[in-house]
GROMACS .gro file of C-alpha atoms in nm:
model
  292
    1UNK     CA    1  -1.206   0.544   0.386
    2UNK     CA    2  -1.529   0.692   0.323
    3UNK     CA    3  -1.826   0.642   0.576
    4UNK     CA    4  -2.109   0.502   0.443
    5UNK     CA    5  -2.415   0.820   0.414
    6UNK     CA    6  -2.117   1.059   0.443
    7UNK     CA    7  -2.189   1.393   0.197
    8UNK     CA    8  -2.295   1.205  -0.137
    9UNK     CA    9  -2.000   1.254  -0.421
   10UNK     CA   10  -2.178   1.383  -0.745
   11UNK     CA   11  -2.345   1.120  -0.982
   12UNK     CA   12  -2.101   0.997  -1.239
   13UNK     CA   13  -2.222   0.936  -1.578
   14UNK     CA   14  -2.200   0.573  -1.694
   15UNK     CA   15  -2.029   0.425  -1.951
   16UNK     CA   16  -2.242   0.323  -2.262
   17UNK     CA   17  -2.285  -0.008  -2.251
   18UNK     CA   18  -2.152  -0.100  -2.621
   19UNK     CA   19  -1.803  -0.013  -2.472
   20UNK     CA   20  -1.830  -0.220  -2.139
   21UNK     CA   21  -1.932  -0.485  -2.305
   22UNK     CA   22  -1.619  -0.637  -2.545
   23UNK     CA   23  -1.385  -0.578  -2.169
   24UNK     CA   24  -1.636  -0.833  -1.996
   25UNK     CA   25  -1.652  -1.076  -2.280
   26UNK     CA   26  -1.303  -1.103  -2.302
   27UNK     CA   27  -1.213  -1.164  -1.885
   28UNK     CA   28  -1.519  -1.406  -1.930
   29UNK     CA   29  -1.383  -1.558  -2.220
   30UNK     CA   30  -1.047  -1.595  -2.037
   31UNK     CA   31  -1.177  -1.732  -1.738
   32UNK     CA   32  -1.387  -2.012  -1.989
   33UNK     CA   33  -1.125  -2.105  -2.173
   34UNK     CA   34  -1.188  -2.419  -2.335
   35UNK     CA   35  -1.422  -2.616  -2.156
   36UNK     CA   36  -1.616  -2.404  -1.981
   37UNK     CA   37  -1.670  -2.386  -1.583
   38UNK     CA   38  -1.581  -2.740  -1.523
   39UNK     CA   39  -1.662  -2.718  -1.153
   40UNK     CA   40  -1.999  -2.555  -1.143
   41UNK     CA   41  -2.133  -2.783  -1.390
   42UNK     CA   42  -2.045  -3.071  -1.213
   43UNK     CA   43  -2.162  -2.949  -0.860
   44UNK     CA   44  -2.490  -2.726  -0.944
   45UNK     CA   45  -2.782  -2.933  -1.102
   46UNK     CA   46  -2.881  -2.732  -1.449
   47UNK     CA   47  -3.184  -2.610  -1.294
   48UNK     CA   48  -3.087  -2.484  -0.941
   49UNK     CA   49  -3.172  -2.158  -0.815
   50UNK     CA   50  -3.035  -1.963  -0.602
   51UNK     CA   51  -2.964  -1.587  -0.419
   52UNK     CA   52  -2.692  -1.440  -0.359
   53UNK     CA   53  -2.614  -1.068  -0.265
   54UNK     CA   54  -2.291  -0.887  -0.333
   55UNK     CA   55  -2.166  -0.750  -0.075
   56UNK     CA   56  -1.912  -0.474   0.032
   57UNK     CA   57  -1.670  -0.596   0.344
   58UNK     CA   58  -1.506  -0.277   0.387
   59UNK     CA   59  -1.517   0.129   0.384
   60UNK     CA   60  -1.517   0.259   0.012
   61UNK     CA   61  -1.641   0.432  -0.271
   62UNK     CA   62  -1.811   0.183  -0.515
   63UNK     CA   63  -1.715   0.235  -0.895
   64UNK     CA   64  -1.763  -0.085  -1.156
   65UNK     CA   65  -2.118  -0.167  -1.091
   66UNK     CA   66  -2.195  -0.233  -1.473
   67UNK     CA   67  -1.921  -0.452  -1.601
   68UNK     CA   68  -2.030  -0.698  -1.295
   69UNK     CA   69  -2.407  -0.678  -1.363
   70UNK     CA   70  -2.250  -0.747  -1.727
   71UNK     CA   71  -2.100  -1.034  -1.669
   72UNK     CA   72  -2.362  -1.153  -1.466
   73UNK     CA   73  -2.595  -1.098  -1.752
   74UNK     CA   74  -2.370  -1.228  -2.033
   75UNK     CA   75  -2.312  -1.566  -1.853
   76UNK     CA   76  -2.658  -1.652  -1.873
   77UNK     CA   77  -2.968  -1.336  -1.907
   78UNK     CA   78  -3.164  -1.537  -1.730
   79UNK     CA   79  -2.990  -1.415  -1.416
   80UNK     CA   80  -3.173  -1.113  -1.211
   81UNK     CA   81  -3.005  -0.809  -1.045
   82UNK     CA   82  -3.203  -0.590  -0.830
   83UNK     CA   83  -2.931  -0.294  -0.756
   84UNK     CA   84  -2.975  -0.153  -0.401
   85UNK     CA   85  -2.635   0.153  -0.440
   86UNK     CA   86  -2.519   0.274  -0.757
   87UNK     CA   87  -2.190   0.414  -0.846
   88UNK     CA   88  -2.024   0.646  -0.669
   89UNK     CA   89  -2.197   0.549  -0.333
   90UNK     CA   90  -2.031   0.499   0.028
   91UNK     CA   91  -1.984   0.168   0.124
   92UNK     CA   92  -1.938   0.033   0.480
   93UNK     CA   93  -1.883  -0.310   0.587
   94UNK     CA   94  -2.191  -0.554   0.561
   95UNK     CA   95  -2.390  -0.308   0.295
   96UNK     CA   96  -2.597  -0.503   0.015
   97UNK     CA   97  -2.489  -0.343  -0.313
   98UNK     CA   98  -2.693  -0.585  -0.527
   99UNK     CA   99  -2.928  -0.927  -0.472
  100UNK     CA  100  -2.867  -1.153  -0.761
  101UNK     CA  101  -3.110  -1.450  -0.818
  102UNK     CA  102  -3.174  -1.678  -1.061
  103UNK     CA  103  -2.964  -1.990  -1.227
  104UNK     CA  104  -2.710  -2.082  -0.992
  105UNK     CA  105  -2.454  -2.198  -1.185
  106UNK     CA  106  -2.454  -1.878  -1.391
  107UNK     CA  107  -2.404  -1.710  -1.131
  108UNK     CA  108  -2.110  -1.952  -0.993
  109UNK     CA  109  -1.937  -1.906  -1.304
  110UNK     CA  110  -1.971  -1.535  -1.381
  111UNK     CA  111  -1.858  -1.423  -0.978
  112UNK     CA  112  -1.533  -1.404  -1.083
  113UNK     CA  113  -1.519  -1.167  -1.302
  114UNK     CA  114  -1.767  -0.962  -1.202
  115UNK     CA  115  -1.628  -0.925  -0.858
  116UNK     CA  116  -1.246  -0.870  -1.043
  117UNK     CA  117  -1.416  -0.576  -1.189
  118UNK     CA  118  -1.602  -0.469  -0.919
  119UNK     CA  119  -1.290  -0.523  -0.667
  120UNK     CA  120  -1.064  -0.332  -0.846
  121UNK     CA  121  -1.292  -0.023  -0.984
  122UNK     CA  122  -1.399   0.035  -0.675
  123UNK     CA  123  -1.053   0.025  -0.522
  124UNK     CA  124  -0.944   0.273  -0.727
  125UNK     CA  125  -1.265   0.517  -0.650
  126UNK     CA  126  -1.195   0.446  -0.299
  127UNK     CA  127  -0.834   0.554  -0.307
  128UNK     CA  128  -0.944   0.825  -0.484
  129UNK     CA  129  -1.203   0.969  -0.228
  130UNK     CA  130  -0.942   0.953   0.023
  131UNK     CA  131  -0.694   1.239  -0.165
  132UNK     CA  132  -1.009   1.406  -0.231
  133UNK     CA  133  -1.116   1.448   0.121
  134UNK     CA  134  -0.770   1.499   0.235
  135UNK     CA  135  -0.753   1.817   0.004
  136UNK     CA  136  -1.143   1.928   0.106
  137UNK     CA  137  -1.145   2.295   0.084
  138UNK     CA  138  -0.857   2.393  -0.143
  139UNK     CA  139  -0.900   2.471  -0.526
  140UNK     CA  140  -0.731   2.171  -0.672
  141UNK     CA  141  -0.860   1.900  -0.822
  142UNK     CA  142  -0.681   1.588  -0.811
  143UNK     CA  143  -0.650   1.382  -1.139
  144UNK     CA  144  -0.515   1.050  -1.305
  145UNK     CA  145  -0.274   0.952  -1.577
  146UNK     CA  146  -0.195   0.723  -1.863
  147UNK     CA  147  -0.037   0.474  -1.589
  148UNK     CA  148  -0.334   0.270  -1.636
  149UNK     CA  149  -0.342  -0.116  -1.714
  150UNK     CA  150  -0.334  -0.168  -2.049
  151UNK     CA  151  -0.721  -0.224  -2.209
  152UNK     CA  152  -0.846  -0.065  -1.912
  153UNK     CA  153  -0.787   0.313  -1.914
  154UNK     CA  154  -1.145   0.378  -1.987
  155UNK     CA  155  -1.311   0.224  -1.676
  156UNK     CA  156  -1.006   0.273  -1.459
  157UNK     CA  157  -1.041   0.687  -1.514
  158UNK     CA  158  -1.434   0.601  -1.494
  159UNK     CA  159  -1.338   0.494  -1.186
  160UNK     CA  160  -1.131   0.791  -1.046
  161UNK     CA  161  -1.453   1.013  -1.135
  162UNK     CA  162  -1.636   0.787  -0.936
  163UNK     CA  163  -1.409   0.854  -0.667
  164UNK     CA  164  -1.475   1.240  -0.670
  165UNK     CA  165  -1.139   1.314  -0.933
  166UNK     CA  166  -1.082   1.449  -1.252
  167UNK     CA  167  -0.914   1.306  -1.572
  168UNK     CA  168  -0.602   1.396  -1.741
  169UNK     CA  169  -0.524   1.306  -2.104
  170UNK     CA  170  -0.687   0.974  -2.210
  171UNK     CA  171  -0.409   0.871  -2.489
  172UNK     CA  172  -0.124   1.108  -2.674
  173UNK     CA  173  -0.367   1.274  -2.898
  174UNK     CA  174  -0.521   1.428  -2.662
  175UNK     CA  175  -0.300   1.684  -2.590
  176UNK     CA  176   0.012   1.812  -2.588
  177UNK     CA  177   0.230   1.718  -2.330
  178UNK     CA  178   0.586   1.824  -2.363
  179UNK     CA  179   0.843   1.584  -2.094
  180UNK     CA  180   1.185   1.563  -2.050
  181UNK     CA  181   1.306   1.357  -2.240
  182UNK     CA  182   1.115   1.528  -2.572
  183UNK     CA  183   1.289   1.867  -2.428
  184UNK     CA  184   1.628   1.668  -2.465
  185UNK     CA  185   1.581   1.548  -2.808
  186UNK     CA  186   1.507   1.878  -2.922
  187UNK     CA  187   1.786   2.076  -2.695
  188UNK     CA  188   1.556   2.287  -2.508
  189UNK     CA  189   1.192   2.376  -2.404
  190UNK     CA  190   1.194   2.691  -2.673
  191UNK     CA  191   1.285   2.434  -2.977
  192UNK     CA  192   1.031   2.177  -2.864
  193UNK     CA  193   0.760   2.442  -2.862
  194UNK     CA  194   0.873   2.549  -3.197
  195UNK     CA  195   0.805   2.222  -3.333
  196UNK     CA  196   0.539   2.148  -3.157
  197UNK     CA  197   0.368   2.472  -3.298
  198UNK     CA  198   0.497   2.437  -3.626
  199UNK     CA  199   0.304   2.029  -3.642
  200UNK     CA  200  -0.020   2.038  -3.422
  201UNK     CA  201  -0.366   2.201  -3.514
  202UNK     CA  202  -0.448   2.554  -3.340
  203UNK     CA  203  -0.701   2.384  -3.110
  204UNK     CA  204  -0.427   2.176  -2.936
  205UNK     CA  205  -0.370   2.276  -2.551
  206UNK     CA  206   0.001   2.213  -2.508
  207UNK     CA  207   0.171   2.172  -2.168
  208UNK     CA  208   0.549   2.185  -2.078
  209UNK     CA  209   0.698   1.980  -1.778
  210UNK     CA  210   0.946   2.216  -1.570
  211UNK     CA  211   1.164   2.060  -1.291
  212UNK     CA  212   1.312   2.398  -1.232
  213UNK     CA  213   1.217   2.805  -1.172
  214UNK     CA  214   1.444   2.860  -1.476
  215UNK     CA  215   1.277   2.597  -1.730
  216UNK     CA  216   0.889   2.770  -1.616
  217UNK     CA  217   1.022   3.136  -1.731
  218UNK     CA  218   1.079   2.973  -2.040
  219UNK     CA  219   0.780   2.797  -2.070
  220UNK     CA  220   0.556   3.104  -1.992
  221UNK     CA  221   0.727   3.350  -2.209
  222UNK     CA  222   0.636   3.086  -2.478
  223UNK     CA  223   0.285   3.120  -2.349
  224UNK     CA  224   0.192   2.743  -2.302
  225UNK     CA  225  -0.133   2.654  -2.201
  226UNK     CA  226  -0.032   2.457  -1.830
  227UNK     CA  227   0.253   2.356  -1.677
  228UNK     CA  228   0.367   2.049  -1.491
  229UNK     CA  229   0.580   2.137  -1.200
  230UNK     CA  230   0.751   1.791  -1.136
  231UNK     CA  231   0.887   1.692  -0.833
  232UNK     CA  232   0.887   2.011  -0.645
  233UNK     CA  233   0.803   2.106  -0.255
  234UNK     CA  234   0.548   2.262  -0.161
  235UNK     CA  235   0.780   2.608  -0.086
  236UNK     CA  236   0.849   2.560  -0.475
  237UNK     CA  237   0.524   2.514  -0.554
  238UNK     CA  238   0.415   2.834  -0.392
  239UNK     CA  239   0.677   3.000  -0.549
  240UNK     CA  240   0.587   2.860  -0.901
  241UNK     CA  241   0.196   2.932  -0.842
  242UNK     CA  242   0.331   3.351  -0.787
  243UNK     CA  243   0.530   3.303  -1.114
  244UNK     CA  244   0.295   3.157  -1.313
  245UNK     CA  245   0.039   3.428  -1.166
  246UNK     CA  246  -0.230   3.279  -1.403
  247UNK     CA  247  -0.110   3.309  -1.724
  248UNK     CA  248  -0.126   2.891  -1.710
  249UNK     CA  249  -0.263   2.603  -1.574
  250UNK     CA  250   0.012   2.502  -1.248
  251UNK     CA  251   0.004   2.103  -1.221
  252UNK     CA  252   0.144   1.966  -0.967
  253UNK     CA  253   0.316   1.587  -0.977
  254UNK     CA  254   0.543   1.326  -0.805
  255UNK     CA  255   0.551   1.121  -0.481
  256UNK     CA  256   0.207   1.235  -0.402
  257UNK     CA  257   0.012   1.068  -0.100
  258UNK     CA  258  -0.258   1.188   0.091
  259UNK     CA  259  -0.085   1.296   0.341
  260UNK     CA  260   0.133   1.506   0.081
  261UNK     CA  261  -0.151   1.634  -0.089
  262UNK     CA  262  -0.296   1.881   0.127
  263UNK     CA  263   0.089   2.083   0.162
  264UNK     CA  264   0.047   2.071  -0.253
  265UNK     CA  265  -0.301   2.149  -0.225
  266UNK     CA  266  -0.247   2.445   0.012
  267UNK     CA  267   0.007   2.576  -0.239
  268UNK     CA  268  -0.238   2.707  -0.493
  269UNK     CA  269  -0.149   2.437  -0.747
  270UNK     CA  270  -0.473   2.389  -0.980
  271UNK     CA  271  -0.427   2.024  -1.069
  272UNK     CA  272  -0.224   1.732  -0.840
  273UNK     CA  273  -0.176   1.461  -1.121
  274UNK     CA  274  -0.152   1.095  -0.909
  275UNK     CA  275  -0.042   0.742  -1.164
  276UNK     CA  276  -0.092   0.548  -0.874
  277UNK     CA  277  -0.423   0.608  -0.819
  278UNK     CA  278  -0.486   0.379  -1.188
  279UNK     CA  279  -0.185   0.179  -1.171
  280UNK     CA  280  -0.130   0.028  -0.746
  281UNK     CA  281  -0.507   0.151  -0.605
  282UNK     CA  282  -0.571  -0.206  -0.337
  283UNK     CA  283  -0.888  -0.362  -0.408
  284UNK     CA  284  -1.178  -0.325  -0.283
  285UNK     CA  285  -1.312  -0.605  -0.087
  286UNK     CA  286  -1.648  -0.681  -0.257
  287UNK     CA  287  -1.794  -1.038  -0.184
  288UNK     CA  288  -2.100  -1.279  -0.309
  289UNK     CA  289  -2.230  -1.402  -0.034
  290UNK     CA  290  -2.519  -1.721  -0.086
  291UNK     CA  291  -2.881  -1.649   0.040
  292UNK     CA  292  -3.037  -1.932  -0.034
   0.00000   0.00000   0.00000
């Protein structure tokens, strides 16, 4: 992980708030269901106050900030959050991302979901970092995928810039993106080029997935705009990078870790595409801790 005032990652535009906001009404709404917070009612008189700080317990990148000051805020507005780190900062154990004070119980019934947000975003920023770093000083940039959980691709690739990565496609219209299993239905990469061509718009990038040396000649003689090589070592890599010679984008993808990445990284690859960065990134352990 990280080290808290390490070299600062670059400031990550936030999300407008008019597309953060239906996510954290619907976790809060979940966690509500049909009575409300049953416990905090019963245990925190309607006009306590209190602070509390949340707090980061381990090494990490933080990512998420605004969906928990959200649900904070949604609970009951009432609620102040004076932000000490925004996103994209080092964390280390013990550092005070935020002091929250106002009416407890709001606050007792909105920690859930704000540190579920915060947890997770920040776990996948974290994880993240650490391929980053691991691939310091080579041209590639590492980047996500559509393994994301479902209603949450948005703040989950948020995330991964957070982290210091880039983002692949967001959703299929992005781009073309041309597997094996399409190359199978049509019996070949030249045919599925041919009808991808012959259907898409002329501003459409379109990239092929080779598992073999063969399958890229074919794919560059069609002059596609990358290429995913899939599942190949880093010797193949190399030799795919001298093929390719420029003429397209080289992704590289599979079984990546970071202690993987830096032979991929070293083999000229421009892109090292990661799903598990979205889809099995640990959380982050973020807590509220009572002040008072």
């Amino acid at each position: 992980m990280p080290e808290a005032g390490g070299t600062p990652l670059p400031r990550v535009t936030p999300l407008p708030r008019v597309m953060l906001e239906p996510l954290v009404r619907a976790a809060l709404l979940e966690d509500l269901g049909r009575a409300g917070d049953i416990t905090s009612d019963a245990i925190a008189p309607a006009g306590a106050q209190a602070t509390m700080t949340l707090t980061a317990r381990d090494h990490g990148v933080l990512a998420g900030l605004d969906l928990a000051v959200l649900a904070f805020q949604l609970i009951d507005p009432a609620i102040r959050i004076d932000i000490a780190v925004t996103d994209g900062a080092t964390l280390a154990p013990g550092q005070v991302i935020a002091t929250i004070s106002g009416p407890a119980r709001g606050m007792l019934t909105a920690e859930r979901t704000a540190l579920n947000f915060l947890g997770h975003l920040s776990g996948v920023a974290s994880v993240t970092n650490g391929i980053v770093r691991a691939i310091a000083g080579q041209k590639a940039r590492i980047v996500c995928t559509r393994k994301t959980t479902p209603g949450l691709r948005a703040v989950e690739k948020y995330a991964v810039r957070a982290g210091g990565g880039s983002n692949h496609r967001f959703g299929l219209d992005d781009a073309v993106l041309v597997k094996d299993n399409h190359i199978a239905i049509a019996g070949g990469v030249t045919e599925a080029i041919r009808r991808v061509r012959a259907s898409v718009g002329h501003m459409v990038k379109v990239e092929v997935e080779v598992d073999a040396l063969a399958q890229l000649h074919e794919a560059l003689a069609l002059g596609v705009d990358a290429v995913l090589l899939d599942n190949m070592t880093p010797e193949q890599l190399r030799e795919a990078v001298a093929i390719t010679a420029g003429r397209a984008i080289t992704e590289a993808s599979g079984r990546v870790t970071a202690a993987t990445a830096p032979a991929i990284a070293a083999a000229g690859v421009d892109l090292i595409s990661i799903g598990w960065l979205t889809h099995s990134a640990p959380v982050l352990d973020i807590g509220l801790d009572w002040q008072g």
